[in-house]
Short mmCIF file of C-alpha atoms in Angstrom, two decimals:
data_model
loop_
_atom_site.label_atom_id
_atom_site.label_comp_id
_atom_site.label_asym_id
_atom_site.label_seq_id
_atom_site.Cartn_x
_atom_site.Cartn_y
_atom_site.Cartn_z
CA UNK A 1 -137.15 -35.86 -27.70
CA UNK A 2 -136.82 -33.27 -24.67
CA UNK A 3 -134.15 -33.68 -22.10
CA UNK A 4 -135.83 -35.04 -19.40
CA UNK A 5 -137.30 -37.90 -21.79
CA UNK A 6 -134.33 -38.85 -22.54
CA UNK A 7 -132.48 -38.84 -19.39
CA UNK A 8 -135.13 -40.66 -17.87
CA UNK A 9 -134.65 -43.83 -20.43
CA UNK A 10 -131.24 -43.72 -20.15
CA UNK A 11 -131.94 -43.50 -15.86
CA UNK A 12 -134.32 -46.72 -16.55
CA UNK A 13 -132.11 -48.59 -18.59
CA UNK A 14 -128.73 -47.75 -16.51
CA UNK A 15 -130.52 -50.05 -13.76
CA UNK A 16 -132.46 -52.63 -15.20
CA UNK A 17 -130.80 -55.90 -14.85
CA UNK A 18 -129.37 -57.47 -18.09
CA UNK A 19 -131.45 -60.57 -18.57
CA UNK A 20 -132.37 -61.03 -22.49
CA UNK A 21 -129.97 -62.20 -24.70
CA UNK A 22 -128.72 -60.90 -27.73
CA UNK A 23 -129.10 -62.24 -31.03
CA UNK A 24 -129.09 -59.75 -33.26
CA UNK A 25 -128.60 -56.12 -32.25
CA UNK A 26 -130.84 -54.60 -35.44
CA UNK A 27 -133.24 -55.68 -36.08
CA UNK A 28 -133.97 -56.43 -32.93
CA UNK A 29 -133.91 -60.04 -31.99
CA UNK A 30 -133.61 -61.04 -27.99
CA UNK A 31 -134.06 -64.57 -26.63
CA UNK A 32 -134.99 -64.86 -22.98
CA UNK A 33 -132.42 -67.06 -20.78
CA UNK A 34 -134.80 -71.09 -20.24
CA UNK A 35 -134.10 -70.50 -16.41
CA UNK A 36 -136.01 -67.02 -16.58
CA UNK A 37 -139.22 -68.85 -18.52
CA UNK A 38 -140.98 -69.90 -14.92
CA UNK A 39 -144.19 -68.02 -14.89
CA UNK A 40 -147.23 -68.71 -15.96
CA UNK A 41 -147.60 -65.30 -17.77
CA UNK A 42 -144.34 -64.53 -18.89
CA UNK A 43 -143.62 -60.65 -18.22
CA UNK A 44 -143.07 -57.84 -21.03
CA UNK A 45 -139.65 -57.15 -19.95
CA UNK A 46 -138.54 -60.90 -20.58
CA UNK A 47 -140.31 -61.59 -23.32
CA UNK A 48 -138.20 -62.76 -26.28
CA UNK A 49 -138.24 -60.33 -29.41
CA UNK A 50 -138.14 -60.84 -33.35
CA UNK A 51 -138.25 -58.46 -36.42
CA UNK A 52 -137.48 -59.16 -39.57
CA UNK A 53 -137.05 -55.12 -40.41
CA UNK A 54 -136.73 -51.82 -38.64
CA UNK A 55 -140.66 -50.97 -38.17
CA UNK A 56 -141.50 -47.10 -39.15
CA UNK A 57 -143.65 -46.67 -36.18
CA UNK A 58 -146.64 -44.55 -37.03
CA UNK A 59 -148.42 -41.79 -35.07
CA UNK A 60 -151.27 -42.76 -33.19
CA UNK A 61 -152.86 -39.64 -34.02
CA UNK A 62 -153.17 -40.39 -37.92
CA UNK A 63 -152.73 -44.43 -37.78
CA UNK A 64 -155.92 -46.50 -39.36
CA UNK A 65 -155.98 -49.75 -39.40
CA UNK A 66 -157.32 -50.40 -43.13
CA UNK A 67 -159.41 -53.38 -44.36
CA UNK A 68 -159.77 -53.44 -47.89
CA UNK A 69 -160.01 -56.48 -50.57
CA UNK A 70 -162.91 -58.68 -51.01
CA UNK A 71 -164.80 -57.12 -48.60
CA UNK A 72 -168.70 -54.79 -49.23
CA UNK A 73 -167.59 -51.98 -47.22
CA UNK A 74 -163.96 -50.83 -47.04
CA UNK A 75 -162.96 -49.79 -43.53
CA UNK A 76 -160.62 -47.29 -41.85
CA UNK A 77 -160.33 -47.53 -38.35
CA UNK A 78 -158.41 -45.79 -35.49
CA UNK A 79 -157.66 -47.71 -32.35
CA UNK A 80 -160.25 -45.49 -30.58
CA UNK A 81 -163.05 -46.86 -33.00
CA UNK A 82 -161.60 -50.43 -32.28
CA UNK A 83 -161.98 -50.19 -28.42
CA UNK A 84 -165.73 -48.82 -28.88
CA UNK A 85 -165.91 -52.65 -30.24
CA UNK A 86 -166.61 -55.97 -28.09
CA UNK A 87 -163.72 -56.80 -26.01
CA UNK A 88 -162.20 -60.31 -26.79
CA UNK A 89 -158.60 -61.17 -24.38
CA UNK A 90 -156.88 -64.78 -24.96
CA UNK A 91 -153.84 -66.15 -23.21
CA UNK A 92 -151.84 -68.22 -25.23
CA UNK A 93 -148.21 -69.29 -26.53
CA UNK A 94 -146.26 -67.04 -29.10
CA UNK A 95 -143.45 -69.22 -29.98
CA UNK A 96 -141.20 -67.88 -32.68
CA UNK A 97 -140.98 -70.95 -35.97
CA UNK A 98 -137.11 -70.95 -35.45
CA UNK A 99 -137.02 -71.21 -31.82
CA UNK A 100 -134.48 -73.95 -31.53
CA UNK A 101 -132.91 -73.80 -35.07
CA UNK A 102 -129.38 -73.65 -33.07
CA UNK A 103 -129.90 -76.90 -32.18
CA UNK A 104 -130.49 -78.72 -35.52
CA UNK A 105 -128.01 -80.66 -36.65
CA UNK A 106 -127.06 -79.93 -39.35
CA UNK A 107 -127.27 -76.50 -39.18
CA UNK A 108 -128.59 -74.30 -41.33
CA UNK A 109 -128.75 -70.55 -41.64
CA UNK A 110 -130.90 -67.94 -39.84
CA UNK A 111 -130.99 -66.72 -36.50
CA UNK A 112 -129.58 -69.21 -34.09
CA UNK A 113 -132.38 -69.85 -31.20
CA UNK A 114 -131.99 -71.90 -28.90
CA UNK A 115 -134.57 -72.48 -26.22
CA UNK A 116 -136.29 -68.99 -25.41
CA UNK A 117 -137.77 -67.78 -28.24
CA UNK A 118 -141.23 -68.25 -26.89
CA UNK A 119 -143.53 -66.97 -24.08
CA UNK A 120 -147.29 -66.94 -22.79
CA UNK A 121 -149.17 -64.06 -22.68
CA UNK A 122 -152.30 -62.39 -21.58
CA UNK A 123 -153.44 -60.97 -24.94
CA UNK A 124 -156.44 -57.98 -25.36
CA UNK A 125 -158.36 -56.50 -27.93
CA UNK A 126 -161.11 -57.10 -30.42
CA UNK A 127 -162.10 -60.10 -32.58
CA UNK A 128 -161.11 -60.45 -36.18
CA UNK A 129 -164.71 -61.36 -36.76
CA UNK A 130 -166.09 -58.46 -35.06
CA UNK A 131 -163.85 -56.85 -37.54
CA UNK A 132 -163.80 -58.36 -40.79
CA UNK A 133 -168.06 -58.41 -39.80
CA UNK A 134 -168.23 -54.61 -40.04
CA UNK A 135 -166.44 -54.97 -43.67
CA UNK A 136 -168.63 -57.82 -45.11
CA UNK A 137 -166.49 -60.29 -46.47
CA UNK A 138 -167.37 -61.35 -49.88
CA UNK A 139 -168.17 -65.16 -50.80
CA UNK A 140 -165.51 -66.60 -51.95
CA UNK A 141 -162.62 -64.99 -49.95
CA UNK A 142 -160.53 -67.63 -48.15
CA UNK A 143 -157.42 -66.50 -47.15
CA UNK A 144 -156.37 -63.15 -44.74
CA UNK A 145 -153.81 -60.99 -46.24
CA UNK A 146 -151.87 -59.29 -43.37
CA UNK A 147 -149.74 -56.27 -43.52
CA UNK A 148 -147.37 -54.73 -41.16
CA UNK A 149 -145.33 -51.46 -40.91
CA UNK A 150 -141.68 -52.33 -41.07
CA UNK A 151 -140.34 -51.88 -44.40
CA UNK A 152 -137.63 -53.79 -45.56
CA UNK A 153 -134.45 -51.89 -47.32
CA UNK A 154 -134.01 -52.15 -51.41
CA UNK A 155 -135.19 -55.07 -53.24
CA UNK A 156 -135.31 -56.75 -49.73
CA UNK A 157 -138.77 -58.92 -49.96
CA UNK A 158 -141.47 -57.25 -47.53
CA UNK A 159 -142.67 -59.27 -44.58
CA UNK A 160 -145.94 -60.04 -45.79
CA UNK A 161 -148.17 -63.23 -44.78
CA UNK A 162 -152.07 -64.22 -45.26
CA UNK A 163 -154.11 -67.05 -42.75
CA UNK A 164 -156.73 -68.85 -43.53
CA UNK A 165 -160.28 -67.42 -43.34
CA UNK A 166 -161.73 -69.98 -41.18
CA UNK A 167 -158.58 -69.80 -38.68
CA UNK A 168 -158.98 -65.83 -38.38
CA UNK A 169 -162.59 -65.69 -37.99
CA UNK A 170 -162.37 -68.90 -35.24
CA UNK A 171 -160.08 -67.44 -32.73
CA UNK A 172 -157.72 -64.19 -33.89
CA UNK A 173 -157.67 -61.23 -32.12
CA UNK A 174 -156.00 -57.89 -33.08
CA UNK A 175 -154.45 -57.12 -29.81
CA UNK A 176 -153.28 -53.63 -28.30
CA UNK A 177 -152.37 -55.16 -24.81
CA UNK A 178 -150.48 -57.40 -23.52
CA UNK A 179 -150.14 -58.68 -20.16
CA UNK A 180 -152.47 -55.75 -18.88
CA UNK A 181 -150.52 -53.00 -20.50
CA UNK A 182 -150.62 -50.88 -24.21
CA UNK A 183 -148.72 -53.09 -26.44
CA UNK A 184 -144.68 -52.47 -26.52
CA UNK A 185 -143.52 -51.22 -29.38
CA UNK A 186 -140.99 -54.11 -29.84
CA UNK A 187 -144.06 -56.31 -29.78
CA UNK A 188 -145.90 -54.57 -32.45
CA UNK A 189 -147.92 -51.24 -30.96
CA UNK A 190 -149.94 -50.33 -31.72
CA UNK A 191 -151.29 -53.23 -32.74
CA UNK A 192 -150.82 -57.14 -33.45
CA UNK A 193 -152.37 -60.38 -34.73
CA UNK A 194 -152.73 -63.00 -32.25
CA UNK A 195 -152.97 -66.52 -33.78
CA UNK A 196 -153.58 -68.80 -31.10
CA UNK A 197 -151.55 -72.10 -31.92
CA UNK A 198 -149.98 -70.73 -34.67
CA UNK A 199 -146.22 -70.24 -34.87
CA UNK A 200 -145.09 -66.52 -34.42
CA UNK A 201 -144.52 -65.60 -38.19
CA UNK A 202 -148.28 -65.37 -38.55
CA UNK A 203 -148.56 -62.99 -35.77
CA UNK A 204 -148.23 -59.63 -37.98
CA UNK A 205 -146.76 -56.83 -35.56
CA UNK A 206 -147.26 -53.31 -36.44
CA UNK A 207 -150.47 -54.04 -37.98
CA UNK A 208 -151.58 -51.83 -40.64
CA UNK A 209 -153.85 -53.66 -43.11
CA UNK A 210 -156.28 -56.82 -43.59
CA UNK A 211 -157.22 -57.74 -46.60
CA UNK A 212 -159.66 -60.44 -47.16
CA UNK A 213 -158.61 -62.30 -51.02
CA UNK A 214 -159.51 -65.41 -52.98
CA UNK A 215 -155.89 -66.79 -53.22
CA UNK A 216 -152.94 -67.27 -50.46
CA UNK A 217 -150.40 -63.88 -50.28
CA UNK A 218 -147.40 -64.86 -52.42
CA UNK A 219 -144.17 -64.02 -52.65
CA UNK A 220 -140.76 -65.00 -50.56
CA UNK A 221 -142.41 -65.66 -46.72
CA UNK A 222 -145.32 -67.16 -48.22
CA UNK A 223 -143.65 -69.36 -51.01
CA UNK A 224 -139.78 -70.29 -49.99
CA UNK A 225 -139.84 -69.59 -46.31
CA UNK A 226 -141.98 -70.69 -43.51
CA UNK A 227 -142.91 -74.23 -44.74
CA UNK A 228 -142.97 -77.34 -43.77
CA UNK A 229 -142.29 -80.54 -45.14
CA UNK A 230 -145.25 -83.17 -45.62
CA UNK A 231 -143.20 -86.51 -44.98
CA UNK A 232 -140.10 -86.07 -42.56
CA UNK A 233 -136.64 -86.67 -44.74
CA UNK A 234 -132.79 -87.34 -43.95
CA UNK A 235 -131.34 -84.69 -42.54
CA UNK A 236 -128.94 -82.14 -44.27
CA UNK A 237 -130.90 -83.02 -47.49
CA UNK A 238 -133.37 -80.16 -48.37
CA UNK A 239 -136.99 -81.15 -49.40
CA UNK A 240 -138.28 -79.28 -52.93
CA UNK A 241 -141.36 -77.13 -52.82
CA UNK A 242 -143.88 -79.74 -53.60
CA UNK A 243 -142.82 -81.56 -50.75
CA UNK A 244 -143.44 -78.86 -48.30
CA UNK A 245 -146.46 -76.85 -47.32
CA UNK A 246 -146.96 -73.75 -44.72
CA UNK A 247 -146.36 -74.17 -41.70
CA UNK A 248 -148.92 -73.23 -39.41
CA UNK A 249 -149.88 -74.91 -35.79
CA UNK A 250 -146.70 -75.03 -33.52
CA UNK A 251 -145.51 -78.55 -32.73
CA UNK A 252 -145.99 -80.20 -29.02
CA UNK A 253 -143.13 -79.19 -26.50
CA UNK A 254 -142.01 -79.22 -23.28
CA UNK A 255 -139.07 -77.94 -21.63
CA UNK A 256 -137.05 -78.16 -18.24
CA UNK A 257 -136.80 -74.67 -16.78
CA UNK A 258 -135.75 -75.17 -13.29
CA UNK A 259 -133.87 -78.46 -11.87
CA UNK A 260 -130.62 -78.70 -9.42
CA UNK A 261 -126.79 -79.03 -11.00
CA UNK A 262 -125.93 -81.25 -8.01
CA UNK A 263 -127.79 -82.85 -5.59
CA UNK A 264 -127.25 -86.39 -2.80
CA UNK A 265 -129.32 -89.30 -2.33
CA UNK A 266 -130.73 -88.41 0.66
CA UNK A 267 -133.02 -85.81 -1.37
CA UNK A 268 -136.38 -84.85 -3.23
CA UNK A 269 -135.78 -82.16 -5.57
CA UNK A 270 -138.10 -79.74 -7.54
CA UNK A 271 -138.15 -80.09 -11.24
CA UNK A 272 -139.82 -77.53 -13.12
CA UNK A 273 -141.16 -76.65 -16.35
CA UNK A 274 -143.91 -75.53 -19.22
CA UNK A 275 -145.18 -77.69 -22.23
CA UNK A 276 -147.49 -76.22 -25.26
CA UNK A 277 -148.93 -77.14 -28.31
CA UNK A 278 -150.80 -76.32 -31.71
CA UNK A 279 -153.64 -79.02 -30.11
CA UNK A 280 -155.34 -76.32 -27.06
CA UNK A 281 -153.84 -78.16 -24.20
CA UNK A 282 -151.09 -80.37 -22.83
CA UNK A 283 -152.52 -83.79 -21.36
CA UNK A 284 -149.93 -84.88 -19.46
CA UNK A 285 -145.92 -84.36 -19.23
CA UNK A 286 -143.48 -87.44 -18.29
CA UNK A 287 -140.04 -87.38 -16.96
CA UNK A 288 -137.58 -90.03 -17.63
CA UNK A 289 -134.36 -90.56 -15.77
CA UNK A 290 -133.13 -93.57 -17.51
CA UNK A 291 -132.72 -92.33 -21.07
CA UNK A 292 -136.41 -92.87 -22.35
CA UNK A 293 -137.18 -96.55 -20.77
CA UNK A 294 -139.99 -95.67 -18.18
CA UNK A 295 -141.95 -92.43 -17.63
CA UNK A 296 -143.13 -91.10 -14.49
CA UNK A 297 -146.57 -88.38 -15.08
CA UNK A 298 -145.30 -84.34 -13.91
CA UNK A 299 -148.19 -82.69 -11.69
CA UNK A 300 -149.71 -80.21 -14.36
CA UNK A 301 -150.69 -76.71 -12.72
CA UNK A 302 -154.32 -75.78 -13.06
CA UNK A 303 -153.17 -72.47 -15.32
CA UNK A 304 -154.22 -72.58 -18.30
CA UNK A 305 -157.03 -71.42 -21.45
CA UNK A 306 -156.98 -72.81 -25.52
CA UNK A 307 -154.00 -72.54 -26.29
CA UNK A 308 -151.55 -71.40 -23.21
CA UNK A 309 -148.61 -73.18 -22.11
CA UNK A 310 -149.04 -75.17 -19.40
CA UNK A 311 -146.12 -75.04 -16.41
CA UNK A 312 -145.67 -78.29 -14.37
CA UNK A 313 -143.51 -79.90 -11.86
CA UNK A 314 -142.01 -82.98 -10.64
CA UNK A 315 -140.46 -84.03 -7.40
CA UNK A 316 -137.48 -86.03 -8.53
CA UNK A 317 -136.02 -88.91 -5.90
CA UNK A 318 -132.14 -89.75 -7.65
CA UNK A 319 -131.84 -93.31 -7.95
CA UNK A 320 -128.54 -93.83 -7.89
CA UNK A 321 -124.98 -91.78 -7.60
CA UNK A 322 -123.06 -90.53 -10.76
CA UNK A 323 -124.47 -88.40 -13.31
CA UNK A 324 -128.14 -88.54 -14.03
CA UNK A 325 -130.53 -86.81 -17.27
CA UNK A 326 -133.61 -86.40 -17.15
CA UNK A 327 -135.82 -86.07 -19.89
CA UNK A 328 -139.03 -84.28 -20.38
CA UNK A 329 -141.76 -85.07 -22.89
CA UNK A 330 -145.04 -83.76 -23.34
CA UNK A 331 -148.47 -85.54 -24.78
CA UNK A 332 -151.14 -82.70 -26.39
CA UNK A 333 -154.67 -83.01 -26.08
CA UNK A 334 -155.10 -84.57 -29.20
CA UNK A 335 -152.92 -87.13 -28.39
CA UNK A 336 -149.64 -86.14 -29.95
CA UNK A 337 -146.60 -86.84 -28.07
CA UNK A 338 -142.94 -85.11 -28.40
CA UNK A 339 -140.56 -86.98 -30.43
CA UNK A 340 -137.06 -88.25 -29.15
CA UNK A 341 -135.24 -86.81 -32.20
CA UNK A 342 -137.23 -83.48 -33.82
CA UNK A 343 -138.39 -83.60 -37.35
CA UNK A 344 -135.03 -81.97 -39.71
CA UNK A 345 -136.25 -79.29 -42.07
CA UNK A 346 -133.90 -77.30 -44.28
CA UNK A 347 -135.20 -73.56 -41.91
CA UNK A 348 -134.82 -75.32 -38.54
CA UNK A 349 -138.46 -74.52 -37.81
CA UNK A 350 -140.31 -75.73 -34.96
CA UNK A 351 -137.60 -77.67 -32.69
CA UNK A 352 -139.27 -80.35 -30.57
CA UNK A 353 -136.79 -83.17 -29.99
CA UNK A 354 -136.59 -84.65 -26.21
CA UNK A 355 -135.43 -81.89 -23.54
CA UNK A 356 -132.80 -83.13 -21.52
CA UNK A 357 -130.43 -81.67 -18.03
CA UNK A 358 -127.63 -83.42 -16.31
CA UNK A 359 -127.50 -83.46 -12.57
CA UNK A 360 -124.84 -84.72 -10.66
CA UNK A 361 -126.35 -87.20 -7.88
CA UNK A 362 -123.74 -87.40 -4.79
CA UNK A 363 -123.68 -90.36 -2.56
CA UNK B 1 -144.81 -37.11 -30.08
CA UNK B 2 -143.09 -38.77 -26.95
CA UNK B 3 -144.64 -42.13 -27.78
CA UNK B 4 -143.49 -42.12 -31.26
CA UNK B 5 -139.87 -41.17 -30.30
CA UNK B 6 -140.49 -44.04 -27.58
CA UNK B 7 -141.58 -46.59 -29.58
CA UNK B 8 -138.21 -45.70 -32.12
CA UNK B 9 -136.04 -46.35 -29.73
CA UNK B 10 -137.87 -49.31 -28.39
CA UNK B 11 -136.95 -51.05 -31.80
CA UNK B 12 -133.45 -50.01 -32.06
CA UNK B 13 -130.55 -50.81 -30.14
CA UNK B 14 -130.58 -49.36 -26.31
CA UNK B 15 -128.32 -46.82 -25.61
CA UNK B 16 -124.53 -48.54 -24.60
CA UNK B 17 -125.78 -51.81 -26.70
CA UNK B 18 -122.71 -53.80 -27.40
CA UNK B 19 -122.42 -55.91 -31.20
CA UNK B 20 -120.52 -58.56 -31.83
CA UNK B 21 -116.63 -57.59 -32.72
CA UNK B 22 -116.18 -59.65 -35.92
CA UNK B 23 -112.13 -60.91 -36.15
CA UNK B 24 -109.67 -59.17 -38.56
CA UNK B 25 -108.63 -60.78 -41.30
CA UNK B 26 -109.04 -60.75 -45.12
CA UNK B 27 -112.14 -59.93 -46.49
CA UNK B 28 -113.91 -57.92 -43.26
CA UNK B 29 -114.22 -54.48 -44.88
CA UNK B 30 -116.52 -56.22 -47.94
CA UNK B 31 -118.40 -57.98 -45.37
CA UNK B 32 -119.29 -54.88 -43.33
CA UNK B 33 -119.49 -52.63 -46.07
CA UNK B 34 -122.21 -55.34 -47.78
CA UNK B 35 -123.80 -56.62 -44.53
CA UNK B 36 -124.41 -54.02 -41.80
CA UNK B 37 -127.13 -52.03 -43.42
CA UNK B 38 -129.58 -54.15 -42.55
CA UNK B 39 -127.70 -56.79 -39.74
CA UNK B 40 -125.40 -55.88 -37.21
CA UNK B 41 -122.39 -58.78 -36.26
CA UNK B 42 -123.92 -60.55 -33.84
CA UNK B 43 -126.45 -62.57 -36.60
CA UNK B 44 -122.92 -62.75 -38.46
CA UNK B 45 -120.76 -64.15 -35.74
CA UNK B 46 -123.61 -66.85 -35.10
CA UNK B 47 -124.05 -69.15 -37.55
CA UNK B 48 -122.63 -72.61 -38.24
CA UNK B 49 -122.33 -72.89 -42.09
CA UNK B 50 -120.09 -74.70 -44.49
CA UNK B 51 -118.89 -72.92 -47.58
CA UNK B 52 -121.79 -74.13 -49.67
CA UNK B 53 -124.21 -72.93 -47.08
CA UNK B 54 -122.22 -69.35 -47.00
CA UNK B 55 -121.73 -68.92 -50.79
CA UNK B 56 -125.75 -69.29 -51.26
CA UNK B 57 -126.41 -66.84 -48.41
CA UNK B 58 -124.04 -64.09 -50.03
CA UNK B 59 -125.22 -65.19 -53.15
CA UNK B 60 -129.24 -64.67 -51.68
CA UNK B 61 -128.34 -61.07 -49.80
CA UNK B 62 -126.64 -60.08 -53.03
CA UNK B 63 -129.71 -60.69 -55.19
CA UNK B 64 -131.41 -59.01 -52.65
CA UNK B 65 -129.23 -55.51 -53.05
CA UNK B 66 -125.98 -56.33 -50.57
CA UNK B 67 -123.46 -53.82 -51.56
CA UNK B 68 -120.65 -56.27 -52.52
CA UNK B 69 -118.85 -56.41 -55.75
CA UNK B 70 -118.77 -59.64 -58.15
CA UNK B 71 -115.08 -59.82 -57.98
CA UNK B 72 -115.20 -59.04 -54.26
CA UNK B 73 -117.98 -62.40 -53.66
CA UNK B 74 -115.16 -65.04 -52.77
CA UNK B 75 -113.36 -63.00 -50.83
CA UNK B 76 -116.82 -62.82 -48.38
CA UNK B 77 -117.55 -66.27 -48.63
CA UNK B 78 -114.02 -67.02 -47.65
CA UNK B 79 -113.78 -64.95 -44.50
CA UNK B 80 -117.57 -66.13 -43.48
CA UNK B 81 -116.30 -69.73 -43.82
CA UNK B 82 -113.01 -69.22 -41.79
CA UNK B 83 -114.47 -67.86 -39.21
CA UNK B 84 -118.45 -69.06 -39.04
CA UNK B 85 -118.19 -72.57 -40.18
CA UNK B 86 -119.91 -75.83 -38.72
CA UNK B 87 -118.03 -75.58 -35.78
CA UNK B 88 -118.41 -71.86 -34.86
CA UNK B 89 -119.13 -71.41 -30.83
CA UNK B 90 -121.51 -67.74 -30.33
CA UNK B 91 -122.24 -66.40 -26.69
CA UNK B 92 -125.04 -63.76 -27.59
CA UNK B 93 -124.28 -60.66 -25.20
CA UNK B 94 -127.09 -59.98 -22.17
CA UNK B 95 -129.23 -57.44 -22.51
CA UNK B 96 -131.83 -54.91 -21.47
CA UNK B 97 -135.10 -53.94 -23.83
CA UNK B 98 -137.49 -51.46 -22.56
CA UNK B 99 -140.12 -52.22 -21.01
#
């Protein structure tokens, strides 16, 4: 790097405000602060960050994007011969699996999330179709086998996943933008599955190969981790392996981003936040300010595509003085509804359980 | 050759990044000796686990090449147990990716 490159990162970075949080210095892992989650798109700079290795990032000059496997026609591709393709954009939900595994009880190892590892995002690039079209996919092949860039150290298992056929070809998209810029390189540039409703472990970053096959991808991320249990147990008691299967489609959720720490009973306050789902949309979101007993319907902003988050907001009149929490819930399109208590699971994957703030209401 | 430099730094720590200072006592120099080539402290100084959940972690990162000796195993499940058990409090630090 010359001298004026590096100056001028270090210039940038000397005044940018300090807004992610921390949760593991390398590999990177950053969770963005609830209160900052307001917009509808959330921006690059505040959107949260996990890697399970240190990527080797390649040069753009020689990087291919290879599809090999069951497929007529093995491809090699540079992004230049991907952008002569149909352009396909989605805006939807990345939501990391463990956002929220430090807040199971009991708690279990891994990176401690709380609320913000998640954010919605205008995402652009070309089908998977259009893609795995060019290649011919052979009868027969059900399952994606994706590959990324970071290498793992020693005998360190590699980050490797696969998605069904029918989900890639229904609504993927290899993206090299987001939010109307060339992908960050902490989000995966030059290029990144998008999975629409799909919890962030199948959304490959650094993408390098696809590789159409008959059978699932094996091995420790397919097999041990990322998996979900088919009946909900006791908690602290971990399920065995034929009582769990992948986890895929994100659970529904809603959380409180914006509310008031005190307020009086002479006011109406604004209560803000999003809601998303594996289902495409939210149908409604309720607030409760007497522990779960009636519900009162949050106006829903018009926002939203398949798949987005939607924000919402609710103009809150306290009832009475003392201490008040209110609860959020959200109800998906399909007709699922967020559960009081969230289902245990021995990875802390996919936190849902009631959202709650306390206010205190002055006479 | 800018963007690839770029995109390096991106994906490591920012210049001035602050870890995690994990507390002195027995058993710290195994545990950063076996655990910082691939996590820095702040995943360490995080977690919540009781010395079951700690002795099949070291036991897991060991099978998966941590440099830490056999006879040296108990001494880094006792100091992760001491000091990350159940009810282990972690502030992460704020800070600033690239854009």
């Amino acid at each position: 790097m010359d001298r004026r490159t590096f100056l001028g990162i270090t210039a940038a970075t000397a005044v940018m405000p300090k807004r992610l949080l921390q949760m593991n210095g390398y590999p990177l892992n950053l969770e963005t602060p609830l209160e900052l989650l307001t917009d509808y798109l959330t921006p690059n700079d505040l959107f949260f960050v996990r890697s399970h290795w240190i990527p080797r990032m390649p040069d753009l000059k020689t990087w291919r994007l290879t599809v090999d496997g069951e497929v007529k026609k093995p491809l090699k591709l540079s992004l230049a011969d991907l952008k002569k393709m149909p352009l396909a954009e989605t805006t939807c939900v990345l939501q990391c699996a463990g956002n929220g595994r430090g807040l199971q009880n009991p708690p279990m190892p891994g990176v401690q999330w709380r609320y913000g590892a998640v954010g919605n995002a205008l995402w652009r690039g070309v089908r998977v179709k259009d893609v795995l079209d060019r290649a011919g996919v052979n009868a027969g092949a059900a399952h994606l086998h994706t590959f990324g860039s970071d290498d793992p150290p020693g005998k360190v298992p590699p980050f490797q996943r696969s998605i069904e056929m029918e989900k890639s070809l229904d609504d993927c998209i290899l993206a090299w933008e987001m939010n109307g810029v060339p992908l960050p390189p902490q989000h995966g540039a030059p290029l990144r599955l998008i999975v629409p409703g799909w919890a962030g472990d199948h959304w490959m970053k650094w993408l390098v190969r696809l590789s159409p096959q008959k059978a699932p991808q094996s091995g420790f991320y397919m097999d041990t981790a990322y998996r979900w249990p088919l009946n909900p147990g006791a908690p602290g008691v971990a399920f065995k392996p034929e009582e769990m299967k992948p986890l895929t489609e994100l659970a529904v959720k809603s959380n409180i981003t914006t509310a008031p720490k005190a307020v009086t009973m002479r006011g109406i306050y604004d209560i803000r936040g999003f809601a998303f789902s594996g289902a495409p949309d939210i149908a409604k979101v309720e607030i409760s300010d007497d522990n779960g007993a009636t519900w009162k319907a949050a106006q829903l902003d018009a926002r939203h595509s398949p798949h987005a988050w939607r924000l919402w907001h609710y103009r809150w009149t306290p009832a009475k003085p003392g201490r008040a929490t209110l609860l959020a819930r959200a109800t998906d399109s399909r007709g699922a509804t967020q559960p009081r208590e969230t289902v245990w699971n021995q990875s802390g994957y996919l936190f849902n359980g009631w959202h709650s703030v306390d206010i205190e209401v002055k006479a | 050759m800018t963007w690839l430099l770029l995109a390096i730094l991106a994906a490591l720590p920012m210049p001035g990044t602050q870890f995690k200072q994990l507390p002195d006592s027995k058993g710290k120099a195994e545990i950063e000796h076996a655990c910082y080539t691939c996590h820095s402290p702040d995943l360490l100084a995080q977690q919540r686990l009781t010395p079951k959940q700690w002795t099949a972690t070291v036991e897991k990162m060991m099978r998966w090449g941590a440099e830490l000796k056999e006879s040296d195993k108990q001494v880094a499940i006792d100091y992760l147990s001491r000091h990350f058990g159940p009810e282990n409090r972690f502030t992460p630090t704020a800070t600033t990716p690239m854009k």
